Amino acid sequence: MSKRVLLGKAGSDYGLFISKLGVDVVDGSNNLCNKDLLIFDSREKGYTQVIEKGTINVTRGSSSSKTFSSIVIPNPVVIINSGGQYVELTSISSTAFTLAVPSAYPTMSSYGYSLHGSSTTGGNTPNTTTVNYIVLRGYA
């Protein structure tokens, strides 16, 4: 039987921790299990638990995938901030997401609009776009 609930000290932190079925919340050295194996962590604020946060660089004309968990996370929410640069969140699965930056900005016509008498050709995107991201555990 696993030890899934801890109210108290785990490593150097205090809190209420609940792990997934079959996973001990702490190991023999009192180290907390990986964040993606927790279903509750009282240190996290807000409505959902933060699974991972970080920064990823995407090169013009390509895509980059990021695996945020080794186990299935139900309905993950991915929030991105690229500092105003154009980036597309092209796919989200229960363990990873993919970002893409096209070679050129989308044109008005790609959204079904046209500008009378003006060119709608998109200019080149930056060589590299830096994207900050946060992945939240969704609700089943």
Tab-separated table of C-alpha atoms in Angstrom:
chain	number	residue	atom	x	y	z
A	1	MET	CA	0.000	0.000	0.000
A	2	SER	CA	1.392	3.398	-0.952
A	3	LYS	CA	1.755	6.387	1.364
A	4	ARG	CA	-0.209	8.968	-0.600
A	5	VAL	CA	-1.069	11.720	1.902
A	6	LEU	CA	1.317	13.868	3.932
A	7	LEU	CA	0.429	16.790	6.158
A	8	GLY	CA	3.666	18.221	7.462
A	9	LYS	CA	7.267	18.462	6.330
A	10	ALA	CA	8.488	17.076	2.985
A	11	GLY	CA	12.149	17.889	2.425
A	12	SER	CA	12.468	21.521	3.517
A	13	ASP	CA	8.818	22.500	2.839
A	14	TYR	CA	5.674	22.173	4.903
A	15	GLY	CA	2.237	21.557	3.452
A	16	LEU	CA	-0.460	19.105	2.479
A	17	PHE	CA	0.594	16.760	-0.321
A	18	ILE	CA	-1.450	14.032	-2.031
A	19	SER	CA	0.076	11.742	-4.655
A	20	LYS	CA	-1.530	9.706	-7.431
A	21	LEU	CA	-2.774	6.190	-6.773
A	22	GLY	CA	0.141	3.773	-6.274
A	23	VAL	CA	2.764	6.506	-5.706
A	24	ASP	CA	4.397	7.343	-2.360
A	25	VAL	CA	4.231	11.091	-1.706
A	26	VAL	CA	7.821	11.014	-0.312
A	27	ASP	CA	10.722	8.599	-0.744
A	28	GLY	CA	12.820	7.026	2.033
A	29	SER	CA	14.890	10.223	2.331
A	30	ASN	CA	11.723	12.347	2.811
A	31	ASN	CA	12.058	13.886	-0.685
A	32	LEU	CA	8.757	14.839	-2.311
A	33	CYS	CA	7.801	12.862	-5.428
A	34	ASN	CA	7.848	14.549	-8.861
A	35	LYS	CA	5.307	17.355	-9.288
A	36	ASP	CA	3.487	15.543	-12.098
A	37	LEU	CA	2.783	12.647	-9.696
A	38	LEU	CA	0.967	14.894	-7.197
A	39	ILE	CA	-2.768	15.456	-7.420
A	40	PHE	CA	-2.649	18.132	-4.697
A	41	ASP	CA	0.105	20.422	-3.419
A	42	SER	CA	-0.924	23.103	-0.913
A	43	ARG	CA	2.093	25.255	-1.856
A	44	GLU	CA	0.528	25.920	-5.259
A	45	LYS	CA	-1.912	28.826	-5.364
A	46	GLY	CA	-5.049	29.215	-7.457
A	47	TYR	CA	-7.607	26.852	-8.902
A	48	THR	CA	-5.300	24.380	-10.612
A	49	GLN	CA	-1.922	22.880	-9.888
A	50	VAL	CA	1.126	24.061	-11.816
A	51	ILE	CA	2.711	21.066	-13.536
A	52	GLU	CA	5.608	22.868	-15.196
A	53	LYS	CA	6.765	26.322	-16.174
A	54	GLY	CA	9.681	27.412	-18.270
A	55	THR	CA	10.981	28.977	-21.459
A	56	ILE	CA	11.343	27.499	-24.922
A	57	ASN	CA	12.921	29.020	-28.053
A	58	VAL	CA	11.283	28.431	-31.422
A	59	THR	CA	13.180	29.093	-34.662
A	60	ARG	CA	11.459	30.781	-37.623
A	61	GLY	CA	9.805	28.278	-39.944
A	62	SER	CA	9.887	25.416	-37.456
A	63	SER	CA	8.153	23.944	-34.453
A	64	SER	CA	9.302	22.837	-31.011
A	65	SER	CA	7.659	20.249	-28.796
A	66	LYS	CA	7.874	20.181	-25.020
A	67	THR	CA	7.086	17.122	-22.903
A	68	PHE	CA	5.838	18.379	-19.539
A	69	SER	CA	4.939	15.048	-17.898
A	70	SER	CA	5.853	11.378	-18.061
A	71	ILE	CA	2.318	10.405	-17.023
A	72	VAL	CA	-1.080	11.399	-18.406
A	73	ILE	CA	-2.328	14.765	-17.132
A	74	PRO	CA	-6.102	15.162	-17.652
A	75	ASN	CA	-7.094	18.197	-19.729
A	76	PRO	CA	-3.859	20.194	-19.331
A	77	VAL	CA	-4.031	23.959	-19.795
A	78	VAL	CA	-1.044	25.566	-21.547
A	79	ILE	CA	-0.593	29.330	-21.217
A	80	ILE	CA	2.043	31.003	-23.387
A	81	ASN	CA	3.585	34.481	-23.542
A	82	SER	CA	5.901	35.364	-26.393
A	83	GLY	CA	6.398	39.031	-25.574
A	84	GLY	CA	4.162	40.152	-28.436
A	85	GLN	CA	5.850	37.984	-31.089
A	86	TYR	CA	3.677	35.700	-33.216
A	87	VAL	CA	3.630	32.036	-32.166
A	88	GLU	CA	1.099	29.242	-32.699
A	89	LEU	CA	0.187	26.611	-30.120
A	90	THR	CA	-0.395	23.847	-32.657
A	91	SER	CA	-1.151	20.857	-30.424
A	92	ILE	CA	-1.681	19.860	-26.814
A	93	SER	CA	-1.746	16.266	-25.594
A	94	SER	CA	-1.968	14.877	-22.087
A	95	THR	CA	1.852	14.876	-21.802
A	96	ALA	CA	3.222	17.434	-24.304
A	97	PHE	CA	2.543	20.504	-26.427
A	98	THR	CA	3.931	21.894	-29.690
A	99	LEU	CA	4.651	25.506	-30.625
A	100	ALA	CA	5.305	26.750	-34.163
A	101	VAL	CA	6.534	29.986	-35.690
A	102	PRO	CA	5.880	30.269	-39.443
A	103	SER	CA	8.436	31.853	-41.756
A	104	ALA	CA	6.128	34.831	-42.299
A	105	TYR	CA	3.328	36.456	-40.338
A	106	PRO	CA	-0.131	35.310	-41.400
A	107	THR	CA	-1.842	37.494	-43.977
A	108	MET	CA	-5.265	39.039	-43.612
A	109	SER	CA	-6.511	36.713	-46.361
A	110	SER	CA	-5.500	33.655	-44.311
A	111	TYR	CA	-8.216	34.736	-41.858
A	112	GLY	CA	-10.777	35.346	-44.626
A	113	TYR	CA	-10.332	39.133	-44.794
A	114	SER	CA	-9.029	41.385	-47.536
A	115	LEU	CA	-7.876	44.971	-47.571
A	116	HIS	CA	-9.017	46.964	-50.604
A	117	GLY	CA	-6.017	48.281	-52.497
A	118	SER	CA	-3.458	47.038	-49.981
A	119	SER	CA	-1.108	44.108	-49.977
A	120	THR	CA	-1.851	41.432	-47.388
A	121	THR	CA	1.529	39.694	-47.739
A	122	GLY	CA	2.981	38.872	-44.324
A	123	GLY	CA	6.481	39.979	-43.394
A	124	ASN	CA	9.150	37.670	-42.000
A	125	THR	CA	8.878	36.569	-38.385
A	126	PRO	CA	11.913	36.939	-36.057
A	127	ASN	CA	14.726	34.379	-36.424
A	128	THR	CA	14.036	33.077	-32.911
A	129	THR	CA	10.983	33.586	-30.727
A	130	THR	CA	11.326	33.086	-26.987
A	131	VAL	CA	8.155	31.758	-25.373
A	132	ASN	CA	7.448	31.561	-21.630
A	133	TYR	CA	4.943	28.864	-20.752
A	134	ILE	CA	3.082	27.418	-17.812
A	135	VAL	CA	1.196	24.105	-17.791
A	136	LEU	CA	-1.717	23.674	-15.381
A	137	ARG	CA	-3.477	20.476	-14.410
A	138	GLY	CA	-6.984	20.556	-15.848
A	139	TYR	CA	-10.087	19.057	-14.347
A	140	ALA	CA	-11.356	15.680	-15.477
